[in-house]
């Protein structure tokens, strides 16, 4: 069984090197490559590969390549490809882990890296398959105040049972752990953010709302300059009055025209579930 893959990297030499290594495995089938964020996103959406080799610290900053591409995929795809980060630095490894990438390769990609990654993917049954993944080489001689935010989107992705996403607000040795399922919405307060829980409690984090927007996945959606809402906590959306209603409360959050596309996304996602419209 073959597994399709794409390479998204602003360095063409790295693209060639990664492709040469991947092509030494008969299970991997090359689809294409891209050198920037927009082209990479289009390549993935058009071809829906099972594996993506992604550079997240590009030399050409205008390419806009980063982990943010992963969050964007969740807006359009029900099944997210496995992301293997390929970069030259270890600095972003922790952040990448929070996005639950499949692997993190330091360039140049080695054969041993690839073998371990494919075995891990096969063992975890991450890719839909009817039999265990077998790695076959085309070569004849194999080689011997801080906020911590794990960013994952849907627990049902690829049928994997994932742990609840935990947000840790850390301040002077005090670790406050918050199950993100218990968060109703985030509200900006100058350079800090108030985290409003479903039970009515509020926790203040001395980070901007923009930081949360950049790292939190769906169902958390920015709807206003001052608000990010947990879509699972919305009971009503009134487009005429530009208001979102929070379940089991009297709270109404405004949304602005500049974030209307995000409101449309929420409406679309809700209607894609177990849904009946009358």
C-alpha positions as YAML, in Angstrom:
chain: A
units: angstrom
residues:
- id: 1
  name: UNK
  ca: [0.00, 0.00, 0.00]
- id: 2
  name: UNK
  ca: [1.36, 3.41, -1.01]
- id: 3
  name: UNK
  ca: [1.17, 6.60, 1.04]
- id: 4
  name: UNK
  ca: [1.14, 9.90, -0.79]
- id: 5
  name: UNK
  ca: [3.23, 12.80, 0.45]
- id: 6
  name: UNK
  ca: [4.03, 16.43, -0.31]
- id: 7
  name: UNK
  ca: [6.98, 18.62, 0.67]
- id: 8
  name: UNK
  ca: [6.48, 22.23, 1.71]
- id: 9
  name: UNK
  ca: [9.79, 24.04, 2.04]
- id: 10
  name: UNK
  ca: [11.15, 27.40, 0.85]
- id: 11
  name: UNK
  ca: [14.59, 25.88, 0.20]
- id: 12
  name: UNK
  ca: [14.57, 23.98, -3.09]
- id: 13
  name: UNK
  ca: [17.77, 22.11, -2.23]
- id: 14
  name: UNK
  ca: [16.10, 20.79, 0.92]
- id: 15
  name: UNK
  ca: [13.07, 19.76, -1.13]
- id: 16
  name: UNK
  ca: [15.32, 17.71, -3.42]
- id: 17
  name: UNK
  ca: [17.16, 16.11, -0.48]
- id: 18
  name: UNK
  ca: [13.96, 15.20, 1.38]
- id: 19
  name: UNK
  ca: [12.39, 13.80, -1.77]
- id: 20
  name: UNK
  ca: [15.47, 11.71, -2.52]
- id: 21
  name: UNK
  ca: [15.32, 10.17, 0.95]
- id: 22
  name: UNK
  ca: [11.55, 9.58, 0.87]
- id: 23
  name: UNK
  ca: [11.73, 8.04, -2.59]
- id: 24
  name: UNK
  ca: [14.05, 5.34, -1.28]
- id: 25
  name: UNK
  ca: [10.95, 3.82, 0.36]
- id: 26
  name: UNK
  ca: [8.60, 2.10, -2.03]
- id: 27
  name: UNK
  ca: [5.60, 2.84, 0.22]
- id: 28
  name: UNK
  ca: [5.91, 6.60, -0.30]
- id: 29
  name: UNK
  ca: [4.49, 8.23, -3.41]
- id: 30
  name: UNK
  ca: [5.46, 11.82, -4.22]
- id: 31
  name: UNK
  ca: [2.61, 14.19, -5.13]
- id: 32
  name: UNK
  ca: [4.29, 17.59, -5.35]
- id: 33
  name: UNK
  ca: [6.09, 20.37, -3.54]
- id: 34
  name: UNK
  ca: [5.48, 24.02, -2.66]
- id: 35
  name: UNK
  ca: [7.71, 26.85, -1.50]
- id: 36
  name: UNK
  ca: [5.29, 29.06, 0.44]
- id: 37
  name: UNK
  ca: [2.24, 29.00, 2.69]
- id: 38
  name: UNK
  ca: [-0.43, 29.69, 0.09]
- id: 39
  name: UNK
  ca: [0.89, 27.25, -2.48]
- id: 40
  name: UNK
  ca: [1.41, 24.63, 0.22]
- id: 41
  name: UNK
  ca: [-2.13, 24.98, 1.51]
- id: 42
  name: UNK
  ca: [-3.56, 24.70, -2.00]
- id: 43
  name: UNK
  ca: [-1.38, 21.67, -2.72]
- id: 44
  name: UNK
  ca: [-2.67, 19.85, 0.36]
- id: 45
  name: UNK
  ca: [-6.32, 20.77, -0.19]
- id: 46
  name: UNK
  ca: [-6.26, 19.72, -3.85]
- id: 47
  name: UNK
  ca: [-4.41, 16.42, -3.40]
- id: 48
  name: UNK
  ca: [-5.20, 15.42, 0.21]
- id: 49
  name: UNK
  ca: [-1.89, 13.63, 0.81]
- id: 50
  name: UNK
  ca: [-1.43, 11.35, 3.80]
- id: 51
  name: UNK
  ca: [1.95, 12.80, 4.78]
- id: 52
  name: UNK
  ca: [3.28, 16.35, 4.71]
- id: 53
  name: UNK
  ca: [6.95, 17.25, 5.19]
- id: 54
  name: UNK
  ca: [6.80, 20.84, 6.47]
- id: 55
  name: UNK
  ca: [9.47, 23.47, 7.06]
- id: 56
  name: UNK
  ca: [8.39, 25.77, 9.93]
- id: 57
  name: UNK
  ca: [11.43, 28.08, 10.21]
- id: 58
  name: UNK
  ca: [12.04, 29.23, 6.63]
- id: 59
  name: UNK
  ca: [15.02, 31.27, 5.48]
- id: 60
  name: UNK
  ca: [12.69, 33.33, 3.32]
- id: 61
  name: UNK
  ca: [10.29, 34.85, 5.84]
- id: 62
  name: UNK
  ca: [8.05, 36.02, 3.00]
- id: 63
  name: UNK
  ca: [7.12, 32.38, 2.42]
- id: 64
  name: UNK
  ca: [5.10, 32.57, 5.70]
- id: 65
  name: UNK
  ca: [5.76, 28.91, 6.44]
- id: 66
  name: UNK
  ca: [4.98, 28.01, 10.06]
- id: 67
  name: UNK
  ca: [2.95, 25.70, 12.28]
- id: 68
  name: UNK
  ca: [-0.04, 27.96, 11.61]
- id: 69
  name: UNK
  ca: [-0.54, 26.00, 8.40]
- id: 70
  name: UNK
  ca: [-1.69, 23.04, 10.50]
- id: 71
  name: UNK
  ca: [-4.49, 25.01, 12.13]
- id: 72
  name: UNK
  ca: [-5.61, 26.25, 8.72]
- id: 73
  name: UNK
  ca: [-6.01, 22.67, 7.50]
- id: 74
  name: UNK
  ca: [-8.61, 22.01, 10.19]
- id: 75
  name: UNK
  ca: [-10.84, 24.66, 8.65]
- id: 76
  name: UNK
  ca: [-11.21, 22.65, 5.45]
- id: 77
  name: UNK
  ca: [-10.38, 18.99, 6.00]
- id: 78
  name: UNK
  ca: [-12.10, 16.31, 8.04]
- id: 79
  name: UNK
  ca: [-9.03, 14.09, 7.85]
- id: 80
  name: UNK
  ca: [-5.74, 15.84, 8.52]
- id: 81
  name: UNK
  ca: [-2.54, 14.44, 6.97]
- id: 82
  name: UNK
  ca: [0.30, 13.46, 9.25]
- id: 83
  name: UNK
  ca: [2.72, 16.36, 9.57]
- id: 84
  name: UNK
  ca: [6.47, 15.69, 9.73]
- id: 85
  name: UNK
  ca: [8.40, 18.85, 10.51]
- id: 86
  name: UNK
  ca: [11.72, 19.21, 8.67]
- id: 87
  name: UNK
  ca: [13.84, 22.14, 9.85]
- id: 88
  name: UNK
  ca: [17.41, 23.06, 10.76]
- id: 89
  name: UNK
  ca: [16.84, 24.12, 14.38]
- id: 90
  name: UNK
  ca: [15.63, 22.42, 17.55]
- id: 91
  name: UNK
  ca: [14.16, 25.66, 18.95]
- id: 92
  name: UNK
  ca: [10.61, 24.99, 17.79]
- id: 93
  name: UNK
  ca: [10.47, 21.33, 18.80]
- id: 94
  name: UNK
  ca: [8.40, 21.91, 21.94]
- id: 95
  name: UNK
  ca: [5.88, 24.07, 20.13]
- id: 96
  name: UNK
  ca: [5.64, 21.52, 17.33]
- id: 97
  name: UNK
  ca: [4.92, 18.76, 19.84]
- id: 98
  name: UNK
  ca: [1.99, 20.78, 21.14]
- id: 99
  name: UNK
  ca: [0.56, 20.65, 17.63]
- id: 100
  name: UNK
  ca: [0.97, 16.87, 17.83]
- id: 101
  name: UNK
  ca: [3.02, 16.62, 14.66]
- id: 102
  name: UNK
  ca: [3.97, 13.06, 13.80]
- id: 103
  name: UNK
  ca: [7.69, 13.74, 13.91]
- id: 104
  name: UNK
  ca: [10.34, 16.46, 14.04]
- id: 105
  name: UNK
  ca: [13.36, 16.02, 11.76]
- id: 106
  name: UNK
  ca: [16.52, 18.10, 11.93]
- id: 107
  name: UNK
  ca: [17.87, 18.63, 8.40]
- id: 108
  name: UNK
  ca: [19.28, 16.88, 6.56]
- id: 109
  name: UNK
  ca: [16.72, 14.08, 6.87]
- id: 110
  name: UNK
  ca: [18.46, 10.77, 7.50]
- id: 111
  name: UNK
  ca: [17.39, 7.28, 6.54]
- id: 112
  name: UNK
  ca: [17.21, 6.30, 10.20]
- id: 113
  name: UNK
  ca: [14.84, 9.23, 10.87]
- id: 114
  name: UNK
  ca: [12.55, 8.07, 8.09]
- id: 115
  name: UNK
  ca: [12.55, 4.43, 9.19]
- id: 116
  name: UNK
  ca: [11.63, 5.33, 12.78]
- id: 117
  name: UNK
  ca: [8.89, 7.71, 11.68]
- id: 118
  name: UNK
  ca: [7.23, 5.25, 9.30]
- id: 119
  name: UNK
  ca: [7.36, 2.49, 11.91]
- id: 120
  name: UNK
  ca: [5.78, 4.80, 14.46]
- id: 121
  name: UNK
  ca: [3.02, 5.82, 12.07]
- id: 122
  name: UNK
  ca: [2.30, 2.20, 11.22]
- id: 123
  name: UNK
  ca: [2.32, 1.08, 14.86]
- id: 124
  name: UNK
  ca: [-0.10, 3.83, 15.86]
- id: 125
  name: UNK
  ca: [-2.42, 3.00, 12.97]
- id: 126
  name: UNK
  ca: [-2.44, 6.69, 12.22]
- id: 127
  name: UNK
  ca: [-2.95, 6.08, 8.53]
- id: 128
  name: UNK
  ca: [-6.03, 4.06, 7.62]
- id: 129
  name: UNK
  ca: [-4.75, 0.66, 6.60]
- id: 130
  name: UNK
  ca: [-5.88, -2.95, 6.56]
- id: 131
  name: UNK
  ca: [-2.53, -4.44, 7.45]
- id: 132
  name: UNK
  ca: [0.53, -3.31, 9.40]
- id: 133
  name: UNK
  ca: [2.83, -0.89, 7.63]
- id: 134
  name: UNK
  ca: [5.85, -2.63, 6.14]
- id: 135
  name: UNK
  ca: [8.89, -0.57, 5.27]
- id: 136
  name: UNK
  ca: [10.54, -1.64, 2.07]
- id: 137
  name: UNK
  ca: [13.68, 0.04, 0.85]
- id: 138
  name: UNK
  ca: [14.49, 0.58, -2.78]
- id: 139
  name: UNK
  ca: [18.14, 0.41, -1.74]
- id: 140
  name: UNK
  ca: [19.97, -2.88, -1.46]
- id: 141
  name: UNK
  ca: [22.15, -1.93, 1.54]
- id: 142
  name: UNK
  ca: [20.18, -0.59, 4.57]
- id: 143
  name: UNK
  ca: [21.98, 1.63, 7.11]
- id: 144
  name: UNK
  ca: [22.70, 0.26, 10.54]
- id: 145
  name: UNK
  ca: [4.50, 34.07, 33.37]
- id: 146
  name: UNK
  ca: [4.32, 31.61, 30.87]
- id: 147
  name: UNK
  ca: [1.50, 29.93, 28.99]
- id: 148
  name: UNK
  ca: [1.84, 26.42, 27.68]
- id: 149
  name: UNK
  ca: [-0.77, 25.60, 25.06]
- id: 150
  name: UNK
  ca: [-0.96, 22.16, 23.43]
- id: 151
  name: UNK
  ca: [-2.64, 22.91, 20.12]
- id: 152
  name: UNK
  ca: [-4.73, 20.07, 18.70]
- id: 153
  name: UNK
  ca: [-8.04, 20.40, 16.97]
- id: 154
  name: UNK
  ca: [-10.50, 17.51, 16.82]
- id: 155
  name: UNK
  ca: [-10.26, 14.41, 18.96]
- id: 156
  name: UNK
  ca: [-11.96, 12.38, 16.28]
- id: 157
  name: UNK
  ca: [-9.30, 13.21, 13.67]
- id: 158
  name: UNK
  ca: [-8.14, 10.00, 11.95]
- id: 159
  name: UNK
  ca: [-10.04, 7.99, 14.55]
- id: 160
  name: UNK
  ca: [-7.44, 8.61, 17.26]
- id: 161
  name: UNK
  ca: [-8.64, 8.89, 20.84]
- id: 162
  name: UNK
  ca: [-6.76, 11.93, 22.06]
- id: 163
  name: UNK
  ca: [-6.41, 13.27, 25.58]
- id: 164
  name: UNK
  ca: [-8.34, 16.44, 26.45]
- id: 165
  name: UNK
  ca: [-6.44, 19.60, 25.58]
- id: 166
  name: UNK
  ca: [-5.06, 21.12, 28.79]
- id: 167
  name: UNK
  ca: [-4.12, 24.79, 29.04]
- id: 168
  name: UNK
  ca: [-1.48, 25.57, 31.66]
- id: 169
  name: UNK
  ca: [-1.24, 29.14, 32.94]
- id: 170
  name: UNK
  ca: [2.06, 29.40, 34.79]
- id: 171
  name: UNK
  ca: [3.08, 32.29, 37.03]
- id: 172
  name: UNK
  ca: [5.92, 32.36, 39.58]
- id: 173
  name: UNK
  ca: [5.89, 28.62, 40.16]
- id: 174
  name: UNK
  ca: [2.08, 28.44, 40.25]
- id: 175
  name: UNK
  ca: [0.75, 26.03, 37.61]
- id: 176
  name: UNK
  ca: [-2.93, 26.47, 36.86]
- id: 177
  name: UNK
  ca: [-4.28, 23.62, 34.69]
- id: 178
  name: UNK
  ca: [-7.47, 24.24, 32.75]
- id: 179
  name: UNK
  ca: [-9.31, 21.64, 30.70]
- id: 180
  name: UNK
  ca: [-10.14, 23.60, 27.55]
- id: 181
  name: UNK
  ca: [-13.53, 21.88, 27.40]
- id: 182
  name: UNK
  ca: [-14.37, 23.95, 30.49]
- id: 183
  name: UNK
  ca: [-13.55, 27.26, 28.80]
- id: 184
  name: UNK
  ca: [-16.48, 29.25, 27.39]
- id: 185
  name: UNK
  ca: [-14.60, 32.21, 25.95]
- id: 186
  name: UNK
  ca: [-11.54, 34.47, 26.16]
- id: 187
  name: UNK
  ca: [-11.84, 38.23, 26.59]
- id: 188
  name: UNK
  ca: [-9.08, 40.75, 25.89]
- id: 189
  name: UNK
  ca: [-8.19, 43.20, 28.66]
- id: 190
  name: UNK
  ca: [-5.42, 45.45, 27.36]
- id: 191
  name: UNK
  ca: [-2.25, 43.29, 27.48]
- id: 192
  name: UNK
  ca: [-3.87, 40.50, 29.49]
- id: 193
  name: UNK
  ca: [-6.66, 38.03, 28.72]
- id: 194
  name: UNK
  ca: [-9.52, 36.92, 30.94]
- id: 195
  name: UNK
  ca: [-10.35, 33.23, 30.56]
- id: 196
  name: UNK
  ca: [-14.03, 32.67, 31.35]
- id: 197
  name: UNK
  ca: [-14.97, 29.15, 32.40]
- id: 198
  name: UNK
  ca: [-18.34, 27.46, 31.98]
- id: 199
  name: UNK
  ca: [-18.86, 27.43, 35.75]
- id: 200
  name: UNK
  ca: [-18.60, 31.23, 35.88]
- id: 201
  name: UNK
  ca: [-15.05, 31.35, 37.22]
- id: 202
  name: UNK
  ca: [-12.53, 33.69, 35.57]
- id: 203
  name: UNK
  ca: [-8.76, 33.23, 35.29]
- id: 204
  name: UNK
  ca: [-6.50, 36.07, 34.13]
- id: 205
  name: UNK
  ca: [-3.48, 35.33, 31.96]
- id: 206
  name: UNK
  ca: [-0.96, 38.08, 31.31]
- id: 207
  name: UNK
  ca: [-0.78, 37.36, 27.62]
- id: 208
  name: UNK
  ca: [-2.53, 39.03, 24.70]
- id: 209
  name: UNK
  ca: [-5.59, 37.63, 22.96]
- id: 210
  name: UNK
  ca: [-3.54, 37.48, 19.77]
- id: 211
  name: UNK
  ca: [-1.27, 34.88, 21.35]
- id: 212
  name: UNK
  ca: [-4.25, 32.66, 22.12]
- id: 213
  name: UNK
  ca: [-5.61, 33.15, 18.62]
- id: 214
  name: UNK
  ca: [-2.31, 31.95, 17.18]
- id: 215
  name: UNK
  ca: [-2.04, 28.73, 19.19]
- id: 216
  name: UNK
  ca: [-5.56, 27.60, 20.05]
- id: 217
  name: UNK
  ca: [-7.25, 25.27, 17.54]
- id: 218
  name: UNK
  ca: [-10.89, 24.81, 16.63]
- id: 219
  name: UNK
  ca: [-13.38, 24.86, 18.41]
- id: 220
  name: UNK
  ca: [-11.82, 28.13, 19.62]
- id: 221
  name: UNK
  ca: [-12.57, 30.87, 17.08]
- id: 222
  name: UNK
  ca: [-11.82, 34.60, 17.08]
- id: 223
  name: UNK
  ca: [-15.08, 36.48, 16.54]
- id: 224
  name: UNK
  ca: [-14.16, 40.02, 17.64]
- id: 225
  name: UNK
  ca: [-11.11, 42.11, 18.50]
- id: 226
  name: UNK
  ca: [-11.94, 41.35, 22.14]
- id: 227
  name: UNK
  ca: [-13.27, 37.79, 22.03]
- id: 228
  name: UNK
  ca: [-12.36, 34.20, 21.21]
- id: 229
  name: UNK
  ca: [-15.24, 31.80, 21.77]
- id: 230
  name: UNK
  ca: [-15.44, 28.05, 22.32]
- id: 231
  name: UNK
  ca: [-17.80, 27.06, 19.51]
- id: 232
  name: UNK
  ca: [-19.04, 24.10, 21.55]
- id: 233
  name: UNK
  ca: [-20.41, 26.56, 24.11]
- id: 234
  name: UNK
  ca: [-22.57, 28.50, 21.64]
- id: 235
  name: UNK
  ca: [-26.32, 27.99, 21.91]
- id: 236
  name: UNK
  ca: [-27.43, 30.63, 19.44]
- id: 237
  name: UNK
  ca: [-26.03, 32.87, 16.72]
- id: 238
  name: UNK
  ca: [-28.05, 35.93, 15.70]
- id: 239
  name: UNK
  ca: [-26.50, 37.27, 12.51]
- id: 240
  name: UNK
  ca: [-28.85, 40.26, 12.38]
- id: 241
  name: UNK
  ca: [-27.79, 41.52, 15.81]
- id: 242
  name: UNK
  ca: [-24.24, 40.16, 15.42]
- id: 243
  name: UNK
  ca: [-24.42, 38.23, 18.69]
- id: 244
  name: UNK
  ca: [-23.35, 34.80, 19.93]
- id: 245
  name: UNK
  ca: [-25.14, 33.38, 22.96]
- id: 246
  name: UNK
  ca: [-23.30, 31.22, 25.50]
- id: 247
  name: UNK
  ca: [-25.05, 28.04, 26.66]
- id: 248
  name: UNK
  ca: [-26.81, 28.08, 30.04]
- id: 249
  name: UNK
  ca: [-25.97, 31.74, 30.66]
- id: 250
  name: UNK
  ca: [-27.29, 35.18, 29.83]
- id: 251
  name: UNK
  ca: [-23.98, 36.10, 28.19]
- id: 252
  name: UNK
  ca: [-24.07, 37.50, 24.67]
- id: 253
  name: UNK
  ca: [-20.80, 38.02, 22.83]
- id: 254
  name: UNK
  ca: [-20.68, 40.44, 19.89]
- id: 255
  name: UNK
  ca: [-18.98, 39.52, 16.66]
- id: 256
  name: UNK
  ca: [-17.63, 42.01, 14.16]
- id: 257
  name: UNK
  ca: [-17.91, 42.16, 10.38]
- id: 258
  name: UNK
  ca: [-14.18, 41.56, 10.01]
- id: 259
  name: UNK
  ca: [-14.67, 38.12, 11.63]
- id: 260
  name: UNK
  ca: [-17.89, 37.23, 9.80]
- id: 261
  name: UNK
  ca: [-16.05, 34.48, 7.89]
- id: 262
  name: UNK
  ca: [-15.24, 32.83, 11.22]
- id: 263
  name: UNK
  ca: [-18.90, 32.95, 12.22]
- id: 264
  name: UNK
  ca: [-19.77, 31.27, 8.93]
- id: 265
  name: UNK
  ca: [-17.19, 28.59, 9.75]
- id: 266
  name: UNK
  ca: [-18.82, 27.95, 13.14]
- id: 267
  name: UNK
  ca: [-22.27, 27.67, 11.56]
- id: 268
  name: UNK
  ca: [-20.91, 25.29, 8.92]
- id: 269
  name: UNK
  ca: [-19.11, 23.10, 11.47]
- id: 270
  name: UNK
  ca: [-22.21, 22.81, 13.67]
- id: 271
  name: UNK
  ca: [-24.35, 21.85, 10.69]
- id: 272
  name: UNK
  ca: [-21.85, 19.14, 9.70]
- id: 273
  name: UNK
  ca: [-22.49, 17.26, 12.95]
- id: 274
  name: UNK
  ca: [-25.53, 15.33, 14.17]
- id: 275
  name: UNK
  ca: [-27.84, 18.09, 13.05]
- id: 276
  name: UNK
  ca: [-31.48, 18.73, 12.20]
- id: 277
  name: UNK
  ca: [-32.70, 22.07, 10.85]
- id: 278
  name: UNK
  ca: [-36.43, 22.88, 10.95]
...
